[in-house]
mmCIF file of N, CA and C in Angstrom:
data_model
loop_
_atom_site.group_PDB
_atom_site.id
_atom_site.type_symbol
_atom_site.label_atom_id
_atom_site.label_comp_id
_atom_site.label_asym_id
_atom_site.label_seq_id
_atom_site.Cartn_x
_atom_site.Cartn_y
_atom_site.Cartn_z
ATOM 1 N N UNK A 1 7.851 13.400 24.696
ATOM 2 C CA UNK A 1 7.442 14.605 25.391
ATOM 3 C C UNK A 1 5.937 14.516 25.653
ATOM 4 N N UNK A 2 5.546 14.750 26.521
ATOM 5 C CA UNK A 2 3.879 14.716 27.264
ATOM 6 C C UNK A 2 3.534 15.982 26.829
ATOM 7 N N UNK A 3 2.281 15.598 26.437
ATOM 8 C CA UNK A 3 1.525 16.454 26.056
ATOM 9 C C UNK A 3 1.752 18.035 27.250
ATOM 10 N N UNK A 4 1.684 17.861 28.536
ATOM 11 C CA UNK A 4 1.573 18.704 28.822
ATOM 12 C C UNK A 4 3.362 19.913 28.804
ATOM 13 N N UNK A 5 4.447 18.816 28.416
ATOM 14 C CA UNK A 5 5.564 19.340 28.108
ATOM 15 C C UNK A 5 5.311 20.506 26.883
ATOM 16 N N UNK A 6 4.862 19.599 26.309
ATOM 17 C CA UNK A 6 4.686 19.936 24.700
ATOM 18 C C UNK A 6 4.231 21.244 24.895
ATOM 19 N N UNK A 7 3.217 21.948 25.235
ATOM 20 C CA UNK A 7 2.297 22.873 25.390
ATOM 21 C C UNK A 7 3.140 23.744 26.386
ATOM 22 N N UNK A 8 3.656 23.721 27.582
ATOM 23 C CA UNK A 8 4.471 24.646 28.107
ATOM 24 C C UNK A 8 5.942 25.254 26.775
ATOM 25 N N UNK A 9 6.429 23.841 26.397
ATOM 26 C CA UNK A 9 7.347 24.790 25.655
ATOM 27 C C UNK A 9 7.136 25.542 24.435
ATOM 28 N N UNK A 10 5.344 24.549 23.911
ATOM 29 C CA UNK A 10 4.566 26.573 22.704
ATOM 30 C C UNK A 10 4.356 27.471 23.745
ATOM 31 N N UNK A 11 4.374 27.141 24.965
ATOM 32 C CA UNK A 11 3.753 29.100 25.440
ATOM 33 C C UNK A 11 5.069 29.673 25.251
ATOM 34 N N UNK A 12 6.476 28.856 25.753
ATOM 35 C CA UNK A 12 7.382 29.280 25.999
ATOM 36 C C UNK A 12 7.887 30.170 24.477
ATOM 37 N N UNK A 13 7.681 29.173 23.852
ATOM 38 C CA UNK A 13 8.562 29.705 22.380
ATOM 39 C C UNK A 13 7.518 30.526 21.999
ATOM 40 N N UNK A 14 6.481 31.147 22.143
ATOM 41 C CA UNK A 14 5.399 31.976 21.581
ATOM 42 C C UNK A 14 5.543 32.900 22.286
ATOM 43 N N UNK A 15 5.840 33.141 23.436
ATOM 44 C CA UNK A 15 6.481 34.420 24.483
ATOM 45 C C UNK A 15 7.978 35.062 24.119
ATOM 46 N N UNK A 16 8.452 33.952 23.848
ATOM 47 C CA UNK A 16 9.788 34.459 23.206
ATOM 48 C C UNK A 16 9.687 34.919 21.744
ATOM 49 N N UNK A 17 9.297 34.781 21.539
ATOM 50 C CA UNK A 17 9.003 35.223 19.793
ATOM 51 C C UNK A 17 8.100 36.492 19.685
ATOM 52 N N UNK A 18 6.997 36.749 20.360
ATOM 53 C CA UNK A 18 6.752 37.956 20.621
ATOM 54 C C UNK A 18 7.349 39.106 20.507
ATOM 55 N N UNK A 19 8.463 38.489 21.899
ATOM 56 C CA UNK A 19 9.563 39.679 21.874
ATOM 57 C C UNK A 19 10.548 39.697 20.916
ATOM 58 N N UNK A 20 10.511 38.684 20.160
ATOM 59 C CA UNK A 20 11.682 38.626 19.085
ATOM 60 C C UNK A 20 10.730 39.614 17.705
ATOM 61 N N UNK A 21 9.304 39.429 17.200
ATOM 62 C CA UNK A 21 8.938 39.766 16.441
ATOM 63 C C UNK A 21 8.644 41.504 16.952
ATOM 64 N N UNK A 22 8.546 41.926 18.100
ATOM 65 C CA UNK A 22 8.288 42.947 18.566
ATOM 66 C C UNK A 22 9.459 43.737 17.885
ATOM 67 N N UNK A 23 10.697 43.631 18.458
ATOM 68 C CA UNK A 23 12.472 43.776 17.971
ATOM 69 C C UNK A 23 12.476 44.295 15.909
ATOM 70 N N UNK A 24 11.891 43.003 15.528
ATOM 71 C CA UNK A 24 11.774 43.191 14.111
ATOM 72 C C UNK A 24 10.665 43.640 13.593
ATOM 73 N N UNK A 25 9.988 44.039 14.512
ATOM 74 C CA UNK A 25 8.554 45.275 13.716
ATOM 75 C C UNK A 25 8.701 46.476 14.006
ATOM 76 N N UNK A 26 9.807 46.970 14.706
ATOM 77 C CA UNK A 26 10.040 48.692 15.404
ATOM 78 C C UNK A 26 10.518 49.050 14.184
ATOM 79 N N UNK A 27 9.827 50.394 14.251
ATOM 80 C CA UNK A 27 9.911 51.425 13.395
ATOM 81 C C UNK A 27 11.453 51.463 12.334
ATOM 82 N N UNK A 28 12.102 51.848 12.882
ATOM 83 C CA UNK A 28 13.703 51.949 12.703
ATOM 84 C C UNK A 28 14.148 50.861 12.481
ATOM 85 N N UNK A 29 13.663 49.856 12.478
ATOM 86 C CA UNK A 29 14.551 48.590 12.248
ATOM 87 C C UNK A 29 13.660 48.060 10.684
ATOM 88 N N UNK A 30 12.539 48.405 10.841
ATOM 89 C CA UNK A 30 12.128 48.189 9.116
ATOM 90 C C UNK A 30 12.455 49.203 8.166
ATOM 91 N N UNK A 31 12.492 50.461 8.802
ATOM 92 C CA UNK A 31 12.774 51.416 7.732
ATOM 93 C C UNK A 31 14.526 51.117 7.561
ATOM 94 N N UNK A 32 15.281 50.160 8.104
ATOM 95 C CA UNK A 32 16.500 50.546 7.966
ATOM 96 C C UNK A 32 16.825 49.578 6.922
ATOM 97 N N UNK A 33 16.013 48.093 7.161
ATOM 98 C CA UNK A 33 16.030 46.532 6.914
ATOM 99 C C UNK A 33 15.406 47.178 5.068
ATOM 100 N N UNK A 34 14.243 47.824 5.249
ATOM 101 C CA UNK A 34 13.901 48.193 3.922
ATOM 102 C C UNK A 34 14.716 48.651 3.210
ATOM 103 N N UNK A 35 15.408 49.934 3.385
ATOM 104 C CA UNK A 35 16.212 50.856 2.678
ATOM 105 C C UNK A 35 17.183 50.258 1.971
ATOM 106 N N UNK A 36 17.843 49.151 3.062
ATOM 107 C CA UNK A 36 19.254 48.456 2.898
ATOM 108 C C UNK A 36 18.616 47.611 1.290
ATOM 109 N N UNK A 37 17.345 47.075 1.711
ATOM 110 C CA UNK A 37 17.118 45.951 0.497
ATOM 111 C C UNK A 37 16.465 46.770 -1.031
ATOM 112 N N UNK A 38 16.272 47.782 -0.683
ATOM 113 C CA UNK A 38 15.527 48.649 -1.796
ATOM 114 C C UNK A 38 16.447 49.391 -2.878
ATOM 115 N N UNK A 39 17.676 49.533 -1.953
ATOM 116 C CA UNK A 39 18.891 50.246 -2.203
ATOM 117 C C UNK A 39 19.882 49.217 -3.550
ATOM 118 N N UNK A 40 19.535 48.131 -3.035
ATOM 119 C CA UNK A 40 19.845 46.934 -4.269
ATOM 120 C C UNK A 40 19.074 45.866 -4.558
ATOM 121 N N UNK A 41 17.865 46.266 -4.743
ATOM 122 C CA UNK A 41 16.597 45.883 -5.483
ATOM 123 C C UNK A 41 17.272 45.225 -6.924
ATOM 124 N N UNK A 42 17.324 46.664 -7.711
ATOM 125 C CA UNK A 42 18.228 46.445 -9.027
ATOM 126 C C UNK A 42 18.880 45.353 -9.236
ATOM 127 N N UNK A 43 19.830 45.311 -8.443
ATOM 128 C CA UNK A 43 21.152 44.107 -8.688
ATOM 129 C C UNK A 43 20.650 43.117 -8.892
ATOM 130 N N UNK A 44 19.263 42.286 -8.581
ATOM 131 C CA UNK A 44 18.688 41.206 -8.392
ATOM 132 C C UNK A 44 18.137 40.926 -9.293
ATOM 133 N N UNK A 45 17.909 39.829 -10.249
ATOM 134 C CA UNK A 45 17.946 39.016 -11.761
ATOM 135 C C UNK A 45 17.212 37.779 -11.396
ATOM 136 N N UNK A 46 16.423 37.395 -12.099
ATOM 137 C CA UNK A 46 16.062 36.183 -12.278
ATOM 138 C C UNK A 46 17.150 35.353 -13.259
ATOM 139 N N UNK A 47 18.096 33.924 -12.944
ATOM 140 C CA UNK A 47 18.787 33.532 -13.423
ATOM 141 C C UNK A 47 19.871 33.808 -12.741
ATOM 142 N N UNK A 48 21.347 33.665 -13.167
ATOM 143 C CA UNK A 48 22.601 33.466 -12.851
ATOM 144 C C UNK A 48 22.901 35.055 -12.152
ATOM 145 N N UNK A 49 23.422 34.781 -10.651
ATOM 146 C CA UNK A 49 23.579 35.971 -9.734
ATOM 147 C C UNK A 49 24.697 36.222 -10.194
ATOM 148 N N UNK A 50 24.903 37.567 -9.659
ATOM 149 C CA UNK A 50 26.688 38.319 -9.364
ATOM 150 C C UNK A 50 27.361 37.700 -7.734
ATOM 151 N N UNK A 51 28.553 37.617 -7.817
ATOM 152 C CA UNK A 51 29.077 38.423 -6.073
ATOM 153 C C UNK A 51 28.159 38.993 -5.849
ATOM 154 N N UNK A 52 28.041 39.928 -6.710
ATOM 155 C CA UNK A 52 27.588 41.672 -5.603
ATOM 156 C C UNK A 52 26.499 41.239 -4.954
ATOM 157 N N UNK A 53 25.598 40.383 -5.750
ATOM 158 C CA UNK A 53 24.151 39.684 -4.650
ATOM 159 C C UNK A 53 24.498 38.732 -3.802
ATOM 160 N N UNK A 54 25.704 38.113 -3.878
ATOM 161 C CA UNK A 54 25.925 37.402 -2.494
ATOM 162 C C UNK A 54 26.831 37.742 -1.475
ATOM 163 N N UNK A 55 27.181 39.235 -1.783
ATOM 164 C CA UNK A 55 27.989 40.493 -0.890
ATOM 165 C C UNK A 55 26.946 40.792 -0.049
ATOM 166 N N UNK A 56 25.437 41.471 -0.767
ATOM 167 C CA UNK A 56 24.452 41.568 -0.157
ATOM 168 C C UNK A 56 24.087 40.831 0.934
ATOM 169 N N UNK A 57 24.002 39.794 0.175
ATOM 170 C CA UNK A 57 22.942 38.754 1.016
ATOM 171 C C UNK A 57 23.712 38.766 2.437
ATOM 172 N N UNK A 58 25.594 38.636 2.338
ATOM 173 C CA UNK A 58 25.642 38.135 3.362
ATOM 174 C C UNK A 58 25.866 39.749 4.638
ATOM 175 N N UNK A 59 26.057 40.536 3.990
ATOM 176 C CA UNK A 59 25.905 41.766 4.879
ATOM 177 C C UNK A 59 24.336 41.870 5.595
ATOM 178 N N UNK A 60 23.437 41.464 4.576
ATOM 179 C CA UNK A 60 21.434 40.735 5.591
ATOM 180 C C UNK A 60 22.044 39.931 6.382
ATOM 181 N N UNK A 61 22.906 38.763 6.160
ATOM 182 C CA UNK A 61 22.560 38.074 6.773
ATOM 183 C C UNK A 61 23.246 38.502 8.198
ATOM 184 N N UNK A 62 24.893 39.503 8.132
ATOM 185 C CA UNK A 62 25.537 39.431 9.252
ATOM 186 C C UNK A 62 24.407 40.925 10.274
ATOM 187 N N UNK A 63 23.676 41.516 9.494
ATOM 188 C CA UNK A 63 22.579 42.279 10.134
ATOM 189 C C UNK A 63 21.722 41.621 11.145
ATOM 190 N N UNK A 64 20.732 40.894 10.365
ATOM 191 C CA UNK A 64 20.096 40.005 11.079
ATOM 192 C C UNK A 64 20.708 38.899 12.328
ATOM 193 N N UNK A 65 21.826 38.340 12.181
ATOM 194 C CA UNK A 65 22.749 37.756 12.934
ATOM 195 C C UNK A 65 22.606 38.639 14.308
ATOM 196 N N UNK A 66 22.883 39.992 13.564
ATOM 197 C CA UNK A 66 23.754 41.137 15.216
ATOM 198 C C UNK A 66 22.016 41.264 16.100
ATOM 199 N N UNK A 67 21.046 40.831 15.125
ATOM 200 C CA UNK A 67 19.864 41.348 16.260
ATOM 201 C C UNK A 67 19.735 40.313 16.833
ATOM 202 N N UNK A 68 20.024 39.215 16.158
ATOM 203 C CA UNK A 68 19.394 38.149 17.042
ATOM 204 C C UNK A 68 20.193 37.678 17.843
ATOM 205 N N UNK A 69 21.441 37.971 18.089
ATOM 206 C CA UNK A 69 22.549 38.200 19.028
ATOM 207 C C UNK A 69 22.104 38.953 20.312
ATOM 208 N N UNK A 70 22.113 40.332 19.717
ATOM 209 C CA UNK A 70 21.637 40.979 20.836
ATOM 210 C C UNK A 70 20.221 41.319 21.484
ATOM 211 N N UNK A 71 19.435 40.045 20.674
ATOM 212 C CA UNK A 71 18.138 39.877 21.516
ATOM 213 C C UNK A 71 18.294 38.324 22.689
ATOM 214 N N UNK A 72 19.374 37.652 21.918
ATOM 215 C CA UNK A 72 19.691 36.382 22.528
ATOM 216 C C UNK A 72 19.933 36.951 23.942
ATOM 217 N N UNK A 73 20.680 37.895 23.456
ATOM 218 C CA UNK A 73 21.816 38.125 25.011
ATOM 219 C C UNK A 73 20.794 38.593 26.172
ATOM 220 N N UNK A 74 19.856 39.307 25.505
ATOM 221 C CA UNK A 74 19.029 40.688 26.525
ATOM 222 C C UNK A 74 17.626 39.762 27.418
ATOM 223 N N UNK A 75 17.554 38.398 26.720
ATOM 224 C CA UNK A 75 16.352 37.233 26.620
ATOM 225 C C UNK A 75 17.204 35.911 27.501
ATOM 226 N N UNK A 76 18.663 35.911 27.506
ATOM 227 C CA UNK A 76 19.444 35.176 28.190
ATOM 228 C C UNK A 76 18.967 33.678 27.711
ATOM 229 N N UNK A 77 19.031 33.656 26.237
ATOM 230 C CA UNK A 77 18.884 32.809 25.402
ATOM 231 C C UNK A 77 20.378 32.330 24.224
ATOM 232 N N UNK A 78 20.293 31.051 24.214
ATOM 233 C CA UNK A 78 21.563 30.690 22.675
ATOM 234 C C UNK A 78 20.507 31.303 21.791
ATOM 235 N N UNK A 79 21.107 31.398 20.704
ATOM 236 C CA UNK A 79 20.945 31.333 19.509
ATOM 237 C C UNK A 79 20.334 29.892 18.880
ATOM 238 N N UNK A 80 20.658 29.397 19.285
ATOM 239 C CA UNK A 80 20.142 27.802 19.407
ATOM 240 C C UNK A 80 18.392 27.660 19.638
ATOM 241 N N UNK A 81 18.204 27.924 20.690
ATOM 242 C CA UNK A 81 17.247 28.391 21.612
ATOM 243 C C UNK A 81 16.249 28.845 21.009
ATOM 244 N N UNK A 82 16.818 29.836 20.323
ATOM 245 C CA UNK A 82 16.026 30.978 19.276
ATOM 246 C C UNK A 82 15.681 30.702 18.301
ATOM 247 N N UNK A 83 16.245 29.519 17.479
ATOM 248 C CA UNK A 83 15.973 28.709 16.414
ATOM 249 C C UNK A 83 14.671 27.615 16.492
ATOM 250 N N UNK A 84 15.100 27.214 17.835
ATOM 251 C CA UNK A 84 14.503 25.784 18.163
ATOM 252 C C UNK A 84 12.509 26.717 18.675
ATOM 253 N N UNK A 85 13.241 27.694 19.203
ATOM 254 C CA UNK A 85 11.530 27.957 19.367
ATOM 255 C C UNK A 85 11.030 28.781 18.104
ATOM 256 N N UNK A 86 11.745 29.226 17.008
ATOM 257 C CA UNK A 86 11.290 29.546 15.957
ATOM 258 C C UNK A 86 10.706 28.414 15.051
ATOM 259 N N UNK A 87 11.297 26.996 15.300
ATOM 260 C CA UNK A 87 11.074 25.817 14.181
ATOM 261 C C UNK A 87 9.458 25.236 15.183
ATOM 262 N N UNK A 88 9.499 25.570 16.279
ATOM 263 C CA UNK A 88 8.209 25.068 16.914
ATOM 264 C C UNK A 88 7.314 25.787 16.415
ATOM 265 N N UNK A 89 7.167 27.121 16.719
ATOM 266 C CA UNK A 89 6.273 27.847 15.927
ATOM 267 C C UNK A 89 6.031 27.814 14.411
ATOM 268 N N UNK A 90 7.041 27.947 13.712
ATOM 269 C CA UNK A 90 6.555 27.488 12.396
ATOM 270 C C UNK A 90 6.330 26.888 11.566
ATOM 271 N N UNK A 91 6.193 25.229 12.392
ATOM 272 C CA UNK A 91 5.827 23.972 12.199
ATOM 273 C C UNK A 91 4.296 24.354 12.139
ATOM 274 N N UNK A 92 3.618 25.200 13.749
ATOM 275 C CA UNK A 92 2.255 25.364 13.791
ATOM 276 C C UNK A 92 1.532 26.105 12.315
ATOM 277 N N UNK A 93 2.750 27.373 12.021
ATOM 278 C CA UNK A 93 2.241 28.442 11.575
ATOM 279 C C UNK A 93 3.210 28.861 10.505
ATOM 280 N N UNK A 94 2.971 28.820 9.280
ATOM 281 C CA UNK A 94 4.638 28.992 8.726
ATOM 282 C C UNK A 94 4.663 30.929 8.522
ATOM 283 N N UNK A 95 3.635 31.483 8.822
ATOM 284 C CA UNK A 95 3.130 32.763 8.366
ATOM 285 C C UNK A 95 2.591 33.708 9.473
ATOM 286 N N UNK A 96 3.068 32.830 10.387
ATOM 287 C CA UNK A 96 3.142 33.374 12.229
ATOM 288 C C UNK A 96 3.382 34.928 12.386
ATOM 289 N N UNK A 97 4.621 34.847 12.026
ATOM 290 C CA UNK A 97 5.143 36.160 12.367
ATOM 291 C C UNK A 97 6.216 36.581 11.264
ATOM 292 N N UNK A 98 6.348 38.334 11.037
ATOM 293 C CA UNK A 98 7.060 38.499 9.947
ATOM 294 C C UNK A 98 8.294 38.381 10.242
ATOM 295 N N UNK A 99 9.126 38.518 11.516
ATOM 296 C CA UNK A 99 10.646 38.124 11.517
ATOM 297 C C UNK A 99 10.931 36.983 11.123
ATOM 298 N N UNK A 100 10.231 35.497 10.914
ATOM 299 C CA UNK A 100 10.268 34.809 10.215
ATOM 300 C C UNK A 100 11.117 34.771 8.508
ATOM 301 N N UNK A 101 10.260 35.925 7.749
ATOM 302 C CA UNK A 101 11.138 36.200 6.303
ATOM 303 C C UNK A 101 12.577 36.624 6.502
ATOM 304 N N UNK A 102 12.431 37.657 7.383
ATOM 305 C CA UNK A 102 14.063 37.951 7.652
ATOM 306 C C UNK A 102 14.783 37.042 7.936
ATOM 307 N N UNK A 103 15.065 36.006 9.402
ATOM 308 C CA UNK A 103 15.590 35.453 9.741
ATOM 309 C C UNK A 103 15.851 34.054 8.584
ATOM 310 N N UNK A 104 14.859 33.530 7.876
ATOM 311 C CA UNK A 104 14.973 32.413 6.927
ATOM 312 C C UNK A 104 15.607 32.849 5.815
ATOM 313 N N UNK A 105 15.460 33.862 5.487
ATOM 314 C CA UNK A 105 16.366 34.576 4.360
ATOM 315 C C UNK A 105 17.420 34.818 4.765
ATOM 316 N N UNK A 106 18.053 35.313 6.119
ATOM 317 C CA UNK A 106 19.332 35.234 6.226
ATOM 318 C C UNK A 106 19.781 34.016 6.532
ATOM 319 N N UNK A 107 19.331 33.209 6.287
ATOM 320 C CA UNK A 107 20.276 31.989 6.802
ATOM 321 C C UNK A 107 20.390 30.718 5.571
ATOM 322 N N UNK A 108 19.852 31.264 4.308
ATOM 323 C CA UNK A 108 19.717 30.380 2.998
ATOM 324 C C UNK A 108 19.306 31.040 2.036
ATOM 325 N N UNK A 109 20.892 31.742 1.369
ATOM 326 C CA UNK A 109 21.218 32.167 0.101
ATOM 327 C C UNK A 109 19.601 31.908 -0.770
ATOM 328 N N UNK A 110 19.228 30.986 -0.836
ATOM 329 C CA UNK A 110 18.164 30.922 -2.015
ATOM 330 C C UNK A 110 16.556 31.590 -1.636
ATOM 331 N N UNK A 111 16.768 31.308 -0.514
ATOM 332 C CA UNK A 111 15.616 32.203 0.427
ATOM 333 C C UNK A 111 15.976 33.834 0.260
ATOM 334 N N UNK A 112 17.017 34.111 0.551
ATOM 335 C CA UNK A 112 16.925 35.378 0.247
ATOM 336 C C UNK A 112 16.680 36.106 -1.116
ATOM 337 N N UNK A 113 17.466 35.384 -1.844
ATOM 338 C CA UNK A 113 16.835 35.542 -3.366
ATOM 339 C C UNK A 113 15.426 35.720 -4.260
ATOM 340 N N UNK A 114 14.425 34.547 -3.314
ATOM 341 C CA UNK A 114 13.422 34.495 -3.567
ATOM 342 C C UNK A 114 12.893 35.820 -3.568
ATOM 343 N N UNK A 115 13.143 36.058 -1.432
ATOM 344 C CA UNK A 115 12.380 37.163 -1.456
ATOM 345 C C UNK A 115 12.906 38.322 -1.899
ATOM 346 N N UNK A 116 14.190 38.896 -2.559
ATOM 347 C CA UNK A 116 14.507 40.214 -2.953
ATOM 348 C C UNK A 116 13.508 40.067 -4.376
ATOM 349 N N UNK A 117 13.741 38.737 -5.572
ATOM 350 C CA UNK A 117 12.807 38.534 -6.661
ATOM 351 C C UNK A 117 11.564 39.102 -6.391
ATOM 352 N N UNK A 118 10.886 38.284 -5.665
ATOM 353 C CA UNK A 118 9.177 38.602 -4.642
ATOM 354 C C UNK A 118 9.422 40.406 -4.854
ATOM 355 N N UNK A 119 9.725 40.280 -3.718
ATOM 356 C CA UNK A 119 9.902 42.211 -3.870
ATOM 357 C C UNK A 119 10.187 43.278 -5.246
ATOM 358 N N UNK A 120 11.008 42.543 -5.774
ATOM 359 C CA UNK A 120 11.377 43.190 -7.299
ATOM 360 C C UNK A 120 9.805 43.190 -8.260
ATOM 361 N N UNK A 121 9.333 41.843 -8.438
ATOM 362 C CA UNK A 121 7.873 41.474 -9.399
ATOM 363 C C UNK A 121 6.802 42.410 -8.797
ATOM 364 N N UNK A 122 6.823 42.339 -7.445
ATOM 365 C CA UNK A 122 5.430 42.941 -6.612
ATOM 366 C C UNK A 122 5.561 44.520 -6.858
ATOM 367 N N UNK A 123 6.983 45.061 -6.695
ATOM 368 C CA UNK A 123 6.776 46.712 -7.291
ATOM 369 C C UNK A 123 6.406 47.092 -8.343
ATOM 370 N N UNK A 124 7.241 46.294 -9.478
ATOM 371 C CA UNK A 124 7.239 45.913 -10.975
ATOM 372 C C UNK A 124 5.797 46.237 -11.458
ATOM 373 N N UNK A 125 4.903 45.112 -10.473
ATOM 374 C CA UNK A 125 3.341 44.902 -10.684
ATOM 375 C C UNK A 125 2.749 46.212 -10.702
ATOM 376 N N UNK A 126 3.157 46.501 -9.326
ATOM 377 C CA UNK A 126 2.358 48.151 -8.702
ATOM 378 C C UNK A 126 2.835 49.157 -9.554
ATOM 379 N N UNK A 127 3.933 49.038 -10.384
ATOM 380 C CA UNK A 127 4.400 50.087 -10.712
ATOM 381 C C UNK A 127 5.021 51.254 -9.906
ATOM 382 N N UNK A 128 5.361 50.834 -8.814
ATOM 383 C CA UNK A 128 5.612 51.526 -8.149
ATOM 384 C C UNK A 128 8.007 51.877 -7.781
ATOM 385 N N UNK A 129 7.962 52.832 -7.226
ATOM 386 C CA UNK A 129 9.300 53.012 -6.801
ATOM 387 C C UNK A 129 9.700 52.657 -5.414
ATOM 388 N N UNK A 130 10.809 51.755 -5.391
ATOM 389 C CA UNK A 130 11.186 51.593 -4.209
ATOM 390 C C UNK A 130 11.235 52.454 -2.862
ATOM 391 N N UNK A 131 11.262 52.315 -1.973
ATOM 392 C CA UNK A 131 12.100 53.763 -0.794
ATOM 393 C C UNK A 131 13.577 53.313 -0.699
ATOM 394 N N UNK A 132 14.245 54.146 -1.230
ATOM 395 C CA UNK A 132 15.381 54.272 -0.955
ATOM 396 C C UNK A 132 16.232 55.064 -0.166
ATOM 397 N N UNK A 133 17.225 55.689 -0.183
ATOM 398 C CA UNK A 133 18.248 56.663 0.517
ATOM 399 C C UNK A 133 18.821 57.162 -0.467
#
């Protein structure tokens, strides 16, 4: 790929991701993405999981799935597509953009784990209470 290939398809995948990170920073879609994960904070253990955390995980993951479905569709993009300009970008940047955590967590059980753990220690720290429903 020529350099100047190379560089049209970061504007490309950096335009598309925009609108993909735009999608996963609206209001309603974090307060919903939060609630869902705050709601079974608890369940989550350092050491040997339940089902019930990989019931979770995969209800994130079929969430995340339906947006990036129906951002594929609205962007007249695969899913494929959406990957391939996500792995360009975060080759550059691994900390680019926050739909990044979502999308890598739904797509590898241990990733998601990490970050529900992450989230569990960091309140823990603050002392603080989740937002729940």
């Amino acid at each position: 790929m020529s350099e100047a290939e190379d560089s049209k398809n970061i504007e490309q995948a950096i335009t598309v991701l925009l609108g993909l990170e735009r999608l996963f920073t609206e209001p309603e879609f974090i307060c919903e993405i939060e609630i869902y994960l705050n709601n079974n904070l608890e369940k989550f253990e350092s050491g040997e999981q339940t089902h019930e955390c990989y019931e979770i995980y995969q209800k994130f993951g079929e969430d995340i799935e339906k947006k990036l479905q129906d951002f594929a569709r609205t962007e007249n993009l695969t899913e494929e597509e959406i990957f391939d300009f996500c792995k360009v970008v975060y080759e550059k940047d691994s900390n680019a953009l926050t739909c990044f955590e979502y999308i890598f967590a739904a797509c590898d059980y241990q990733q998601f784990l990490d970050m529900m753990l992450t989230r569990k220690e960091l309140l823990d720290w603050r002392e603080e209470e989740p937002i729940v429903e």
